[in-house]
Amino acid sequence: MPGDPTAPDMTTQPRPVYVIGAGPGGLAAAAALRARGVRAVVVEKSDGVGASWRRHYDRLRLHTTRRLSALPGLPMPRRFGRWVSRDDVVRYLEKYAEFHELELVTGVEVTRIEPAGPEGEGEGEGGWILHASGGRELAAAAVVVATGFNHTPALPDWPGRDAYEGRLLHAREYRNPQPYAGQDVLVVGVGNTGAEIAVDLVEGGAARVRLAVRTAPHIMRRSTAGWPAQRSGILVRRLPARLVDRLGALVAKASVPDLSAYGLPRPTTGLYSRVKQGSIPVQDVGLIDAVRGGKVEPVAAVEAFDGAEVVLADGSRIAPDTVIAATGYRRALEELVGHLGVLDEHGRPCTQGARSPAQAPGLYFTGFSNPISGMFREMAMDAEKIAKAISRRSGAGAS
């Protein structure tokens, strides 16, 4: 706890553990390490904690419950309510860093990680060198990479995109519906972000809102009779995918209306099979009612742009005033660690949590998956496991 006179003096440790990224995953890992007597320094390229949360759209709330979204050592205040708002998440992360007295260095970007071991020694066995902005070289005993699932906006290279005569922006640039009041808006992508932005636009006075859908999503209620979908995700996450797919189909038929007549059919791939492929269900925050009421119109996927028009996969053409691409993000880890052979063919870390890659001992990753059991919950669990693994490896603190 802050101010504890019995806390170990970690400033005497010659090489700290560096945690890259001051989002929830990085802060949780640093706090868990500190609790085990391991000095951890959080390096953040922006000027404060929770940078990605500060950039999210105004109406965003956690789709996971307050109780199941707290990070190690500090509950979320009850006044935040069951579904925590974006601004309260930022407040919580600021308080978390202060409460745990985390060492935080802001305005510094780590651009490349290199092994520091002498010749002939395994990569990472001798620690790591972090190359950072301003010509800095930081010596680390171990490294936790927590740069975030939503790191770099991914905008498809649609033919004709650069010559489009309307306004095209990525969902990261969207804040609220005010600038789009009275406009014809096309939202591309029916993940949680696209679905929520479409509803936000309708409620904010957009004249027409269409939602471009390439693959029909699984839609589920955020809670049913007071039971949050997150708890179901926790219960089933270790069950066989086929079993969960069957259970999910039964629940969907009982709780979610068939929207096929409105252009949004039920998906053909099972819910958990889709999760295994990296696509989590859409939690309904108004999309079902908006589609049934004709306020959000599902249309075919975007194929190309042609002047002021958008060409859809079914051959039709539309001319919206604005196109908002809710087309996801890239992890953007290639320059940082791609040369270490620790990424898969999709640019994602081969390992997560307490497991270091075999060829890079002492290098850890957290926050690069999007589980149905809740990202905050999984990052909190990862933090404890990573701290335990590092403390055992270094011989510091409790094991």
XYZ file of C-alpha atoms in Angstrom:
399
model
C 0.000 0.000 0.000
C 1.152 3.593 -0.525
C 3.392 4.855 2.238
C 3.953 1.400 3.736
C 7.208 1.645 5.762
C 7.751 -2.091 5.381
C 7.707 -1.949 1.577
C 11.007 -3.017 -0.031
C 13.390 -0.386 -1.373
C 13.131 -1.129 -5.060
C 15.304 1.770 -6.179
C 18.366 -0.323 -5.365
C 17.519 -2.829 -8.095
C 19.981 -2.067 -10.921
C 17.722 -3.025 -13.824
C 13.977 -2.619 -13.375
C 11.261 -4.376 -15.278
C 10.015 -2.017 -17.957
C 6.312 -2.039 -18.744
C 5.496 -0.487 -22.112
C 2.098 1.193 -22.097
C 0.096 2.897 -19.334
C -3.283 1.425 -20.173
C -5.107 -0.976 -17.842
C -2.894 -3.944 -18.740
C 0.365 -2.097 -18.159
C -0.745 -0.449 -14.929
C -2.045 -3.750 -13.561
C 1.223 -5.522 -14.362
C 3.283 -2.759 -12.740
C 1.156 -2.805 -9.582
C 1.367 -6.586 -9.304
C 5.147 -6.461 -9.735
C 5.506 -3.738 -7.134
C 3.465 -5.799 -4.676
C 6.049 -8.579 -5.069
C 8.981 -6.282 -4.455
C 10.002 -6.013 -8.085
C 10.734 -2.533 -9.351
C 8.623 -1.760 -12.413
C 8.814 1.378 -14.542
C 5.903 2.147 -16.859
C 6.880 3.921 -20.076
C 4.065 5.672 -21.939
C 4.403 7.594 -25.208
C 1.459 9.920 -24.477
C 1.262 12.436 -21.638
C -0.849 10.356 -19.251
C -2.428 7.027 -18.387
C -5.315 5.509 -20.328
C -4.527 7.301 -23.585
C -6.634 5.015 -25.777
C -9.606 5.332 -23.406
C -9.428 9.101 -23.576
C -9.785 8.901 -27.373
C -12.884 6.677 -27.404
C -16.318 8.036 -28.300
C -18.240 9.843 -25.584
C -21.049 7.358 -24.896
C -18.805 4.306 -24.523
C -19.276 2.166 -21.438
C -17.580 -1.036 -20.403
C -19.579 -4.024 -21.605
C -18.316 -5.878 -18.542
C -19.551 -5.242 -15.018
C -17.823 -2.932 -12.584
C -17.150 -5.728 -10.091
C -15.527 -7.967 -12.700
C -13.477 -5.191 -14.303
C -11.360 -3.983 -11.367
C -7.581 -4.303 -11.557
C -5.473 -5.906 -8.792
C -5.503 -4.092 -5.471
C -8.185 -1.455 -6.061
C -11.940 -1.977 -6.556
C -13.894 0.328 -8.832
C -16.103 2.722 -6.811
C -19.771 1.760 -6.513
C -20.780 5.232 -7.657
C -19.543 4.321 -11.146
C -22.580 2.086 -11.556
C -22.782 -1.354 -13.069
C -21.647 -0.365 -16.569
C -18.714 2.018 -16.182
C -18.489 5.037 -18.487
C -15.437 5.987 -20.494
C -14.702 9.014 -18.310
C -14.957 6.943 -15.134
C -12.585 4.347 -16.580
C -10.047 7.134 -17.130
C -10.602 8.423 -13.565
C -10.107 4.910 -12.236
C -6.837 4.415 -14.139
C -5.517 7.759 -12.883
C -6.432 6.829 -9.307
C -4.953 3.359 -9.762
C -1.530 4.725 -10.740
C -1.627 7.166 -7.821
C -2.855 4.601 -5.280
C -0.136 2.095 -6.140
C 2.542 4.815 -6.400
C 3.625 3.522 -9.789
C 6.786 4.787 -11.437
C 5.470 6.352 -14.618
C 7.507 7.952 -17.393
C 5.359 9.777 -19.955
C 6.185 11.313 -23.298
C 8.682 8.572 -24.130
C 8.068 6.034 -26.895
C 9.863 2.699 -26.965
C 10.538 1.865 -30.614
C 12.564 -1.362 -30.500
C 13.486 -4.075 -28.023
C 16.806 -5.889 -28.323
C 18.343 -8.693 -26.234
C 21.172 -7.531 -24.004
C 22.767 -10.939 -23.425
C 26.425 -11.442 -24.305
C 27.373 -13.365 -27.432
C 26.443 -17.017 -27.146
C 23.845 -16.428 -24.467
C 20.157 -17.002 -25.228
C 18.170 -13.985 -26.294
C 16.760 -12.255 -23.247
C 18.806 -14.273 -20.740
C 20.982 -11.238 -20.105
C 18.070 -8.821 -20.018
C 16.888 -6.380 -22.641
C 17.782 -3.030 -24.143
C 14.889 -0.738 -25.006
C 15.522 1.846 -27.696
C 13.328 4.862 -27.054
C 12.652 8.353 -28.344
C 15.317 10.960 -27.788
C 18.074 8.407 -28.330
C 17.449 6.748 -24.983
C 18.624 3.205 -24.266
C 16.996 1.600 -21.250
C 18.400 -1.542 -19.642
C 15.685 -3.908 -18.440
C 15.751 -7.130 -16.458
C 12.479 -8.089 -18.141
C 9.900 -6.391 -20.332
C 6.107 -6.419 -20.301
C 4.594 -5.216 -23.574
C 1.158 -3.697 -22.953
C 0.778 -1.326 -25.885
C -2.845 -2.294 -26.391
C -5.308 -4.262 -28.476
C -6.611 -1.073 -30.114
C -3.288 0.458 -31.081
C -3.284 1.598 -34.706
C -6.486 2.206 -36.716
C -6.910 -0.232 -39.608
C -8.539 1.387 -42.635
C -9.051 -0.953 -45.605
C -7.393 0.066 -48.852
C -10.659 0.258 -50.773
C -10.303 1.098 -54.484
C -11.034 4.777 -55.003
C -10.777 5.543 -51.301
C -8.358 8.446 -51.621
C -10.507 10.179 -54.246
C -13.772 9.846 -52.325
C -15.652 13.151 -52.425
C -17.505 12.680 -49.132
C -15.989 12.562 -45.671
C -14.257 9.316 -44.635
C -12.977 8.755 -41.110
C -11.988 5.871 -38.873
C -14.126 5.207 -35.815
C -11.256 6.377 -33.616
C -11.978 9.921 -34.807
C -15.656 9.712 -33.867
C -16.623 11.405 -30.607
C -20.369 12.119 -30.631
C -23.229 12.527 -33.128
C -23.451 16.325 -33.091
C -21.378 16.950 -36.256
C -23.540 14.458 -38.182
C -27.005 15.762 -37.291
C -29.135 15.859 -40.433
C -26.569 13.875 -42.433
C -26.714 10.599 -44.346
C -24.085 8.416 -42.645
C -22.727 4.993 -43.535
C -21.068 3.049 -40.712
C -18.812 0.261 -41.967
C -18.407 -2.752 -39.683
C -20.837 -4.352 -37.278
C -18.644 -5.093 -34.306
C -19.440 -3.520 -30.948
C -17.974 -0.180 -31.990
C -19.843 0.039 -35.291
C -23.127 -1.062 -33.738
C -22.885 1.451 -30.916
C -21.873 4.341 -33.173
C -24.811 3.583 -35.478
C -27.219 3.753 -32.539
C -25.546 6.910 -31.261
C -25.991 8.578 -34.650
C -29.691 7.689 -34.749
C -30.266 9.050 -31.273
C -28.229 12.157 -32.105
C -30.310 13.216 -35.083
C -28.595 11.831 -38.189
C -31.043 11.897 -41.106
C -30.182 8.388 -42.278
C -27.908 5.696 -40.865
C -26.823 2.630 -42.797
C -24.620 -0.150 -41.460
C -22.402 -2.037 -43.928
C -22.173 -5.703 -42.963
C -19.710 -8.195 -44.463
C -20.294 -11.043 -42.009
C -23.461 -11.320 -39.930
C -22.554 -10.935 -36.234
C -23.704 -12.794 -33.182
C -25.812 -10.400 -31.131
C -26.461 -10.948 -27.453
C -28.117 -9.035 -24.654
C -25.673 -7.305 -22.325
C -27.668 -8.796 -19.465
C -30.762 -10.980 -19.204
C -32.937 -10.852 -16.082
C -30.011 -9.220 -14.277
C -27.500 -11.876 -15.350
C -24.640 -10.229 -17.285
C -23.432 -11.882 -20.487
C -19.894 -11.603 -19.111
C -20.631 -14.170 -16.407
C -21.818 -16.611 -19.046
C -18.588 -15.949 -20.941
C -16.570 -16.784 -17.834
C -18.497 -20.007 -17.251
C -18.172 -21.352 -20.793
C -14.732 -20.170 -21.890
C -13.055 -23.511 -21.116
C -15.824 -25.679 -22.550
C -15.557 -27.294 -26.019
C -16.383 -24.821 -28.785
C -19.055 -27.092 -30.302
C -20.916 -27.287 -27.017
C -20.799 -23.526 -26.491
C -21.898 -22.973 -30.085
C -25.009 -25.085 -29.454
C -25.757 -23.359 -26.157
C -25.239 -19.957 -27.761
C -27.658 -20.773 -30.565
C -30.342 -21.788 -28.066
C -29.878 -18.624 -26.016
C -29.938 -16.439 -29.139
C -33.202 -17.938 -30.366
C -34.774 -17.377 -26.964
C -33.533 -13.833 -26.337
C -32.661 -12.186 -29.672
C -35.242 -11.736 -32.450
C -34.481 -12.930 -35.972
C -33.475 -9.844 -37.961
C -33.142 -11.618 -41.320
C -36.065 -9.685 -42.793
C -34.200 -6.453 -42.032
C -30.974 -7.551 -43.732
C -29.200 -8.902 -40.670
C -29.530 -12.713 -40.705
C -28.395 -15.033 -37.969
C -24.753 -16.066 -38.484
C -23.935 -19.484 -39.873
C -20.801 -19.927 -37.759
C -21.190 -20.794 -34.064
C -20.699 -18.097 -31.435
C -17.650 -19.579 -29.722
C -16.122 -20.780 -32.974
C -16.289 -17.164 -34.096
C -14.683 -16.029 -30.827
C -11.818 -18.462 -31.443
C -11.312 -16.714 -34.769
C -11.031 -13.369 -32.986
C -14.576 -12.009 -33.337
C -16.547 -11.464 -30.134
C -20.354 -11.105 -30.085
C -22.031 -7.720 -30.377
C -23.619 -6.744 -27.084
C -26.913 -5.032 -27.764
C -27.091 -1.433 -26.563
C -29.991 -0.486 -28.818
C -29.067 -1.996 -32.201
C -31.887 -4.559 -32.243
C -34.602 -1.960 -31.695
C -32.970 0.475 -34.136
C -32.854 -2.158 -36.885
C -36.415 -3.361 -36.240
C -37.628 0.231 -36.246
C -35.943 0.971 -39.575
C -33.686 3.592 -38.021
C -30.483 1.657 -38.774
C -30.470 0.009 -42.213
C -28.111 -2.934 -42.742
C -26.578 -2.949 -46.243
C -23.976 -5.024 -48.074
C -20.251 -4.671 -47.438
C -18.236 -1.844 -48.989
C -16.299 -2.848 -52.107
C -15.025 0.465 -53.466
C -15.452 4.228 -53.708
C -16.294 6.023 -56.936
C -16.321 9.791 -56.737
C -19.125 10.719 -54.335
C -20.517 7.175 -54.309
C -19.829 4.060 -52.289
C -20.013 0.793 -54.215
C -21.431 -2.103 -52.202
C -20.813 -5.836 -52.577
C -24.276 -6.445 -54.059
C -23.558 -3.952 -56.851
C -25.685 -1.142 -55.458
C -24.362 2.373 -55.035
C -25.102 4.896 -52.303
C -23.960 8.482 -51.730
C -23.669 9.164 -48.000
C -22.350 12.443 -46.684
C -19.999 10.671 -44.288
C -18.499 7.188 -44.010
C -17.323 6.053 -40.565
C -15.091 2.986 -40.760
C -15.416 0.840 -37.648
C -12.945 -1.567 -39.198
C -10.785 -2.385 -36.216
C -7.165 -1.897 -35.275
C -3.734 -3.398 -35.798
C -1.511 -4.357 -32.894
C 1.448 -2.666 -34.712
C 4.114 -4.697 -32.927
C 6.300 -5.416 -35.945
C 8.852 -2.630 -35.457
C 8.971 -3.153 -31.707
C 9.494 -6.929 -31.529
C 8.946 -8.368 -35.016
C 12.648 -9.130 -35.433
C 12.569 -11.410 -32.364
C 10.334 -14.007 -34.008
C 7.648 -13.671 -31.322
C 4.680 -12.743 -33.544
C 2.358 -14.985 -35.525
C 1.363 -14.515 -39.159
C -1.271 -11.971 -38.121
C 1.171 -9.826 -36.142
C -0.135 -10.984 -32.765
C 2.097 -12.219 -29.922
C 2.631 -15.984 -29.954
C 2.365 -16.026 -26.172
C 0.289 -14.125 -23.651
C 0.405 -13.632 -19.911
C 2.972 -15.501 -17.826
C 4.455 -17.448 -20.741
C 7.477 -15.915 -22.425
C 8.343 -17.020 -25.948
C 10.946 -19.811 -25.824
C 13.345 -17.696 -27.883
C 12.766 -14.565 -25.773
C 12.743 -15.389 -22.041
C 11.845 -12.408 -19.909
C 9.588 -10.858 -22.560
C 5.871 -10.836 -21.719
C 2.695 -9.659 -23.436
C -0.658 -8.653 -21.978
C -3.862 -7.220 -23.417
C -3.607 -8.577 -26.951
C -6.722 -10.715 -26.933
C -10.399 -9.852 -26.633
C -11.980 -12.680 -24.630
C -15.704 -13.076 -23.980
C -14.891 -13.261 -20.264
C -13.865 -9.592 -20.296
C -10.606 -7.901 -21.284
C -10.127 -6.029 -17.991
C -10.679 -9.245 -16.033
C -8.168 -11.167 -18.144
C -5.568 -8.397 -17.906
C -5.956 -8.373 -14.124
C -5.361 -12.120 -14.037
C -2.437 -11.840 -16.459
C -0.845 -9.171 -14.262
C -0.715 -11.452 -11.239
C 0.662 -14.345 -13.287
C 3.305 -12.207 -14.994
C 4.424 -10.723 -11.671
C 4.717 -14.205 -10.167
C 6.726 -15.484 -13.132
C 9.120 -12.500 -13.094
C 9.633 -12.583 -9.329
C 10.455 -16.291 -9.512
C 12.805 -15.730 -12.416
C 14.619 -12.872 -10.693
C 14.463 -14.250 -7.170
C 12.897 -10.996 -5.928
C 9.931 -10.805 -3.615
C 7.573 -13.587 -2.738
C 7.109 -16.589 -4.961
